[in-house]
Amino acid sequence: MHKNRFLFSVCLGILLIFLFSTVSLGQPVLPRIEIGWGNTDNPEQVATSLRILALITILSLAPAILMMTTAFTRIVVVLSFTRSAIGLQQSPPNQVIIGLALFLTFYIMAPTWKEVQQEALNPFFEGKISMEEALENTEGPLKTFMGKYTRNEDLRLFMKIGEITTRPANMLEIPLYVIIPAFIISELKTAFMMGFILYIPFIVIDMIVASTLMSMGMLMLPPVMISMPFKILLFVLVDGWNLVVRSLLTGF
């Protein structure tokens, strides 16, 4: 034990000596990044700084934008319902559920994002359009995608609360602050409907197992302990993950 401590102390001392000798010899060190505030007489520099700050703010909200304006909400809720319907709490883990939901979202949103890249990102990076025009060109494909899966009742709700009396001719005329929350609650309703359908066969198995145990007089044996293997077996036999993912993909 003392020998291991002695060896550890020697190794730590050699490492510290090496580090200090590297700094004292004047060898190059890693660069540092500084964020500061300074004065300027050029208004263009101020405008550029404000644009960079706005871009950083948008990037910080990117996860929320990804979840709220894409198919991610419906997919992750349905996958969570699937895990709960089987009766498993930690399998598959949350990392697997979120990862699968992200890749399915990328697959579904690929045509929309490709259109955004062609109409907004590429012209902006080439300097053909301004940032404001790029944002306007981005809204079109997103509104078109969200409008396909947004219920009219939800749109009317937010338009009524927002006191928008003019009837829009198409989805492109609806403001983003109206169509995004309407799209979210529409996706939640669709996801809960799919989750309810997923629960039905597993509830039937629970009822059959509970009735069987009760008729046999095994009242102290938890029905969940017996029904869970049967639910997993049923899910595997019908290739459940394939059916769930196929339903999600065909829904879009």
mmCIF file of C-alpha atoms in Angstrom:
data_model
loop_
_atom_site.group_PDB
_atom_site.id
_atom_site.type_symbol
_atom_site.label_atom_id
_atom_site.label_comp_id
_atom_site.label_asym_id
_atom_site.label_seq_id
_atom_site.Cartn_x
_atom_site.Cartn_y
_atom_site.Cartn_z
ATOM 1 C CA MET A 1 0.000 0.000 0.000
ATOM 2 C CA HIS A 2 2.785 2.413 0.981
ATOM 3 C CA LYS A 3 4.734 1.366 -2.079
ATOM 4 C CA ASN A 4 1.804 2.275 -4.378
ATOM 5 C CA ARG A 5 1.461 5.688 -2.704
ATOM 6 C CA PHE A 6 5.199 6.287 -3.122
ATOM 7 C CA LEU A 7 5.086 5.422 -6.833
ATOM 8 C CA PHE A 8 2.040 7.654 -7.330
ATOM 9 C CA SER A 9 3.822 10.572 -5.603
ATOM 10 C CA VAL A 10 6.929 10.102 -7.735
ATOM 11 C CA CYS A 11 4.905 10.042 -10.971
ATOM 12 C CA LEU A 12 2.958 13.140 -9.948
ATOM 13 C CA GLY A 13 6.168 14.986 -9.100
ATOM 14 C CA ILE A 14 7.759 14.085 -12.453
ATOM 15 C CA LEU A 15 4.640 15.282 -14.274
ATOM 16 C CA LEU A 16 4.663 18.636 -12.445
ATOM 17 C CA ILE A 17 8.377 19.109 -13.111
ATOM 18 C CA PHE A 18 7.805 18.401 -16.796
ATOM 19 C CA LEU A 19 4.969 20.908 -17.005
ATOM 20 C CA PHE A 20 6.849 23.695 -15.249
ATOM 21 C CA SER A 21 9.989 23.033 -17.282
ATOM 22 C CA THR A 22 7.941 23.234 -20.493
ATOM 23 C CA VAL A 23 6.572 26.642 -19.535
ATOM 24 C CA SER A 24 9.947 27.943 -18.308
ATOM 25 C CA LEU A 25 11.727 26.939 -21.510
ATOM 26 C CA GLY A 26 9.509 29.328 -23.446
ATOM 27 C CA GLN A 27 7.868 26.758 -25.673
ATOM 28 C CA PRO A 28 4.604 27.729 -27.397
ATOM 29 C CA VAL A 29 1.440 27.509 -25.337
ATOM 30 C CA LEU A 30 -2.196 27.268 -26.387
ATOM 31 C CA PRO A 31 -3.855 30.494 -27.555
ATOM 32 C CA ARG A 32 -6.558 32.069 -25.434
ATOM 33 C CA ILE A 33 -9.841 33.635 -26.470
ATOM 34 C CA GLU A 34 -10.836 36.990 -25.039
ATOM 35 C CA ILE A 35 -14.220 38.691 -25.128
ATOM 36 C CA GLY A 36 -14.080 42.390 -24.423
ATOM 37 C CA TRP A 37 -15.883 45.680 -24.885
ATOM 38 C CA GLY A 38 -14.271 48.584 -26.727
ATOM 39 C CA ASN A 39 -15.110 51.879 -28.361
ATOM 40 C CA THR A 40 -15.250 52.463 -32.092
ATOM 41 C CA ASP A 41 -16.041 55.284 -34.498
ATOM 42 C CA ASN A 42 -17.217 53.003 -37.290
ATOM 43 C CA PRO A 43 -20.980 52.239 -37.223
ATOM 44 C CA GLU A 44 -20.453 49.207 -39.470
ATOM 45 C CA GLN A 45 -18.398 47.495 -36.766
ATOM 46 C CA VAL A 46 -21.220 48.027 -34.291
ATOM 47 C CA ALA A 47 -23.732 46.546 -36.718
ATOM 48 C CA THR A 48 -21.480 43.552 -37.347
ATOM 49 C CA SER A 49 -21.024 42.980 -33.625
ATOM 50 C CA LEU A 50 -24.771 43.098 -33.067
ATOM 51 C CA ARG A 51 -25.324 40.595 -35.879
ATOM 52 C CA ILE A 52 -22.770 38.232 -34.348
ATOM 53 C CA LEU A 53 -24.483 38.593 -30.967
ATOM 54 C CA ALA A 54 -27.866 37.848 -32.550
ATOM 55 C CA LEU A 55 -26.403 34.803 -34.325
ATOM 56 C CA ILE A 56 -24.961 33.468 -31.056
ATOM 57 C CA THR A 57 -28.353 33.934 -29.415
ATOM 58 C CA ILE A 58 -30.060 32.001 -32.218
ATOM 59 C CA LEU A 59 -27.513 29.195 -31.944
ATOM 60 C CA SER A 60 -28.147 28.939 -28.199
ATOM 61 C CA LEU A 61 -31.843 28.421 -28.976
ATOM 62 C CA ALA A 62 -31.123 25.890 -31.735
ATOM 63 C CA PRO A 63 -32.149 22.802 -29.684
ATOM 64 C CA ALA A 64 -35.522 24.357 -28.853
ATOM 65 C CA ILE A 65 -36.012 25.414 -32.477
ATOM 66 C CA LEU A 66 -35.135 21.890 -33.631
ATOM 67 C CA MET A 67 -37.663 20.330 -31.268
ATOM 68 C CA MET A 68 -40.515 22.771 -31.797
ATOM 69 C CA THR A 69 -40.466 23.302 -35.569
ATOM 70 C CA THR A 70 -39.701 19.781 -36.761
ATOM 71 C CA ALA A 71 -41.045 16.251 -36.409
ATOM 72 C CA PHE A 72 -38.984 15.685 -33.253
ATOM 73 C CA THR A 73 -41.855 16.378 -30.834
ATOM 74 C CA ARG A 74 -44.161 13.701 -32.219
ATOM 75 C CA ILE A 75 -41.390 11.128 -32.608
ATOM 76 C CA VAL A 76 -39.915 11.423 -29.112
ATOM 77 C CA VAL A 77 -43.350 11.381 -27.441
ATOM 78 C CA VAL A 78 -44.447 8.264 -29.366
ATOM 79 C CA LEU A 79 -41.197 6.458 -28.580
ATOM 80 C CA SER A 80 -41.599 7.330 -24.893
ATOM 81 C CA PHE A 81 -45.178 6.014 -24.973
ATOM 82 C CA THR A 82 -43.911 2.790 -26.546
ATOM 83 C CA ARG A 83 -41.409 2.223 -23.766
ATOM 84 C CA SER A 84 -44.003 2.968 -21.078
ATOM 85 C CA ALA A 85 -46.625 0.722 -22.704
ATOM 86 C CA ILE A 86 -44.287 -2.265 -22.563
ATOM 87 C CA GLY A 87 -43.664 -1.517 -18.898
ATOM 88 C CA LEU A 88 -39.946 -0.846 -19.187
ATOM 89 C CA GLN A 89 -38.681 2.227 -17.358
ATOM 90 C CA GLN A 90 -35.032 2.374 -18.376
ATOM 91 C CA SER A 91 -34.785 0.225 -21.491
ATOM 92 C CA PRO A 92 -34.125 1.522 -24.022
ATOM 93 C CA PRO A 93 -32.437 4.391 -22.143
ATOM 94 C CA ASN A 94 -33.223 8.038 -22.764
ATOM 95 C CA GLN A 95 -30.061 8.504 -24.819
ATOM 96 C CA VAL A 96 -31.196 5.834 -27.279
ATOM 97 C CA ILE A 97 -34.724 7.260 -27.483
ATOM 98 C CA ILE A 98 -33.489 10.795 -28.131
ATOM 99 C CA GLY A 99 -30.819 9.612 -30.580
ATOM 100 C CA LEU A 100 -33.323 7.597 -32.610
ATOM 101 C CA ALA A 101 -35.750 10.529 -32.568
ATOM 102 C CA LEU A 102 -33.018 12.872 -33.828
ATOM 103 C CA PHE A 103 -31.995 10.629 -36.724
ATOM 104 C CA LEU A 104 -35.617 10.070 -37.721
ATOM 105 C CA THR A 105 -36.105 13.830 -37.577
ATOM 106 C CA PHE A 106 -33.105 14.362 -39.856
ATOM 107 C CA TYR A 107 -34.539 11.803 -42.278
ATOM 108 C CA ILE A 108 -37.992 13.413 -42.348
ATOM 109 C CA MET A 109 -36.764 17.001 -42.478
ATOM 110 C CA ALA A 110 -34.079 16.411 -45.127
ATOM 111 C CA PRO A 111 -36.175 17.733 -48.090
ATOM 112 C CA THR A 112 -37.220 20.834 -46.122
ATOM 113 C CA TRP A 113 -33.693 21.580 -44.943
ATOM 114 C CA LYS A 114 -32.357 21.048 -48.459
ATOM 115 C CA GLU A 115 -34.789 23.673 -49.719
ATOM 116 C CA VAL A 116 -33.699 26.042 -46.952
ATOM 117 C CA GLN A 117 -30.076 25.494 -47.909
ATOM 118 C CA GLN A 118 -30.718 26.228 -51.581
ATOM 119 C CA GLU A 119 -32.911 29.283 -51.057
ATOM 120 C CA ALA A 120 -31.396 30.856 -47.948
ATOM 121 C CA LEU A 121 -28.051 29.529 -46.733
ATOM 122 C CA ASN A 122 -26.110 29.191 -49.983
ATOM 123 C CA PRO A 123 -27.113 32.644 -51.326
ATOM 124 C CA PHE A 124 -26.329 34.214 -47.945
ATOM 125 C CA PHE A 125 -22.883 32.616 -47.709
ATOM 126 C CA GLU A 126 -22.154 33.706 -51.279
ATOM 127 C CA GLY A 127 -23.115 37.277 -50.415
ATOM 128 C CA LYS A 128 -26.045 37.442 -52.826
ATOM 129 C CA ILE A 129 -28.676 38.197 -50.179
ATOM 130 C CA SER A 130 -28.663 39.832 -46.766
ATOM 131 C CA MET A 131 -29.352 38.167 -43.431
ATOM 132 C CA GLU A 132 -32.899 39.557 -43.360
ATOM 133 C CA GLU A 133 -33.627 38.084 -46.795
ATOM 134 C CA ALA A 134 -32.111 34.760 -45.731
ATOM 135 C CA LEU A 135 -34.418 34.621 -42.701
ATOM 136 C CA GLU A 136 -37.424 35.392 -44.891
ATOM 137 C CA ASN A 137 -36.442 32.636 -47.330
ATOM 138 C CA THR A 138 -36.075 30.242 -44.404
ATOM 139 C CA GLU A 139 -39.597 30.892 -43.156
ATOM 140 C CA GLY A 140 -41.228 29.680 -46.373
ATOM 141 C CA PRO A 141 -40.191 25.985 -46.292
ATOM 142 C CA LEU A 142 -40.727 25.774 -42.534
ATOM 143 C CA LYS A 143 -44.220 27.253 -42.750
ATOM 144 C CA THR A 144 -45.075 24.904 -45.610
ATOM 145 C CA PHE A 145 -43.943 21.872 -43.608
ATOM 146 C CA MET A 146 -45.680 22.888 -40.381
ATOM 147 C CA GLY A 147 -48.853 23.893 -42.219
ATOM 148 C CA LYS A 148 -49.343 20.351 -43.548
ATOM 149 C CA TYR A 149 -49.644 18.897 -40.047
ATOM 150 C CA THR A 150 -51.320 21.755 -38.165
ATOM 151 C CA ARG A 151 -55.025 21.509 -37.444
ATOM 152 C CA ASN A 152 -57.281 24.377 -38.441
ATOM 153 C CA GLU A 153 -58.763 24.472 -34.924
ATOM 154 C CA ASP A 154 -55.357 25.197 -33.428
ATOM 155 C CA LEU A 155 -54.617 27.873 -36.013
ATOM 156 C CA ARG A 156 -57.953 29.558 -35.352
ATOM 157 C CA LEU A 157 -57.261 29.487 -31.618
ATOM 158 C CA PHE A 158 -53.988 31.405 -31.824
ATOM 159 C CA MET A 159 -55.235 33.736 -34.549
ATOM 160 C CA LYS A 160 -58.236 34.599 -32.415
ATOM 161 C CA ILE A 161 -56.121 35.217 -29.309
ATOM 162 C CA GLY A 162 -53.633 37.216 -31.371
ATOM 163 C CA GLU A 163 -56.533 39.302 -32.786
ATOM 164 C CA ILE A 164 -55.641 38.489 -36.375
ATOM 165 C CA THR A 165 -58.893 39.138 -38.232
ATOM 166 C CA THR A 166 -57.586 39.012 -41.804
ATOM 167 C CA ARG A 167 -58.023 35.568 -43.295
ATOM 168 C CA PRO A 168 -54.668 34.405 -44.757
ATOM 169 C CA ALA A 169 -54.660 33.164 -48.329
ATOM 170 C CA ASN A 170 -52.057 30.470 -47.568
ATOM 171 C CA MET A 171 -49.680 29.292 -44.873
ATOM 172 C CA LEU A 172 -46.967 31.706 -45.956
ATOM 173 C CA GLU A 173 -49.076 34.653 -44.777
ATOM 174 C CA ILE A 174 -49.469 33.276 -41.245
ATOM 175 C CA PRO A 175 -46.906 34.707 -38.778
ATOM 176 C CA LEU A 176 -44.428 32.333 -37.199
ATOM 177 C CA TYR A 177 -45.569 33.224 -33.684
ATOM 178 C CA VAL A 178 -48.993 31.825 -34.636
ATOM 179 C CA ILE A 179 -48.124 28.741 -36.648
ATOM 180 C CA ILE A 180 -45.372 27.397 -34.355
ATOM 181 C CA PRO A 181 -47.489 26.960 -31.160
ATOM 182 C CA ALA A 182 -50.400 25.684 -33.259
ATOM 183 C CA PHE A 183 -48.083 23.131 -34.849
ATOM 184 C CA ILE A 184 -46.762 22.040 -31.449
ATOM 185 C CA ILE A 185 -50.130 21.306 -29.882
ATOM 186 C CA SER A 186 -51.266 19.574 -33.079
ATOM 187 C CA GLU A 187 -48.219 17.331 -32.919
ATOM 188 C CA LEU A 188 -48.856 16.607 -29.242
ATOM 189 C CA LYS A 189 -52.438 15.550 -29.970
ATOM 190 C CA THR A 190 -51.308 13.272 -32.802
ATOM 191 C CA ALA A 191 -48.590 11.756 -30.612
ATOM 192 C CA PHE A 192 -51.025 11.077 -27.764
ATOM 193 C CA MET A 193 -53.481 9.430 -30.146
ATOM 194 C CA MET A 194 -50.740 7.123 -31.421
ATOM 195 C CA GLY A 195 -49.670 6.427 -27.839
ATOM 196 C CA PHE A 196 -53.224 5.433 -26.906
ATOM 197 C CA ILE A 197 -53.337 2.949 -29.786
ATOM 198 C CA LEU A 198 -49.982 1.516 -28.680
ATOM 199 C CA TYR A 199 -51.267 0.940 -25.156
ATOM 200 C CA ILE A 200 -54.313 -1.139 -26.148
ATOM 201 C CA PRO A 201 -52.668 -4.550 -26.883
ATOM 202 C CA PHE A 202 -50.455 -4.335 -23.808
ATOM 203 C CA ILE A 203 -53.426 -3.459 -21.570
ATOM 204 C CA VAL A 204 -55.204 -6.557 -22.905
ATOM 205 C CA ILE A 205 -52.219 -8.693 -21.887
ATOM 206 C CA ASP A 206 -52.218 -7.140 -18.402
ATOM 207 C CA MET A 207 -55.940 -7.865 -17.993
ATOM 208 C CA ILE A 208 -55.565 -11.485 -19.130
ATOM 209 C CA VAL A 209 -52.641 -12.109 -16.792
ATOM 210 C CA ALA A 210 -54.384 -10.417 -13.849
ATOM 211 C CA SER A 211 -57.574 -12.430 -14.410
ATOM 212 C CA THR A 212 -55.608 -15.674 -14.678
ATOM 213 C CA LEU A 213 -53.683 -15.044 -11.478
ATOM 214 C CA MET A 214 -56.847 -14.099 -9.633
ATOM 215 C CA SER A 215 -58.630 -17.252 -10.761
ATOM 216 C CA MET A 216 -55.667 -19.332 -9.574
ATOM 217 C CA GLY A 217 -55.719 -17.630 -6.182
ATOM 218 C CA MET A 218 -52.300 -16.015 -6.577
ATOM 219 C CA LEU A 219 -53.362 -12.650 -5.219
ATOM 220 C CA MET A 220 -49.964 -11.804 -3.713
ATOM 221 C CA LEU A 221 -48.080 -12.244 -7.012
ATOM 222 C CA PRO A 222 -47.753 -8.933 -8.904
ATOM 223 C CA PRO A 223 -49.345 -9.266 -12.363
ATOM 224 C CA VAL A 224 -46.754 -6.913 -13.850
ATOM 225 C CA MET A 225 -43.990 -9.389 -13.080
ATOM 226 C CA ILE A 226 -45.733 -12.058 -15.160
ATOM 227 C CA SER A 227 -47.128 -9.881 -17.944
ATOM 228 C CA MET A 228 -43.922 -8.014 -18.775
ATOM 229 C CA PRO A 229 -42.158 -11.002 -20.444
ATOM 230 C CA PHE A 230 -45.284 -11.675 -22.504
ATOM 231 C CA LYS A 231 -45.471 -8.028 -23.592
ATOM 232 C CA ILE A 232 -41.818 -8.043 -24.604
ATOM 233 C CA LEU A 233 -42.340 -11.326 -26.480
ATOM 234 C CA LEU A 234 -45.373 -9.905 -28.314
ATOM 235 C CA PHE A 235 -43.476 -6.748 -29.219
ATOM 236 C CA VAL A 236 -40.559 -8.756 -30.597
ATOM 237 C CA LEU A 237 -42.728 -11.203 -32.536
ATOM 238 C CA VAL A 238 -44.642 -8.465 -34.358
ATOM 239 C CA ASP A 239 -41.381 -6.529 -34.981
ATOM 240 C CA GLY A 240 -42.690 -3.636 -32.933
ATOM 241 C CA TRP A 241 -39.914 -1.116 -33.513
ATOM 242 C CA ASN A 242 -40.263 -1.543 -37.257
ATOM 243 C CA LEU A 243 -44.023 -0.963 -37.036
ATOM 244 C CA VAL A 244 -43.678 2.093 -34.788
ATOM 245 C CA VAL A 245 -40.995 3.713 -36.941
ATOM 246 C CA ARG A 246 -42.933 2.916 -40.116
ATOM 247 C CA SER A 247 -46.050 4.549 -38.668
ATOM 248 C CA LEU A 248 -44.064 7.637 -37.731
ATOM 249 C CA LEU A 249 -42.440 7.945 -41.143
ATOM 250 C CA THR A 250 -45.634 7.370 -43.106
ATOM 251 C CA GLY A 251 -47.396 9.911 -40.897
ATOM 252 C CA PHE A 252 -45.203 12.583 -42.432
#
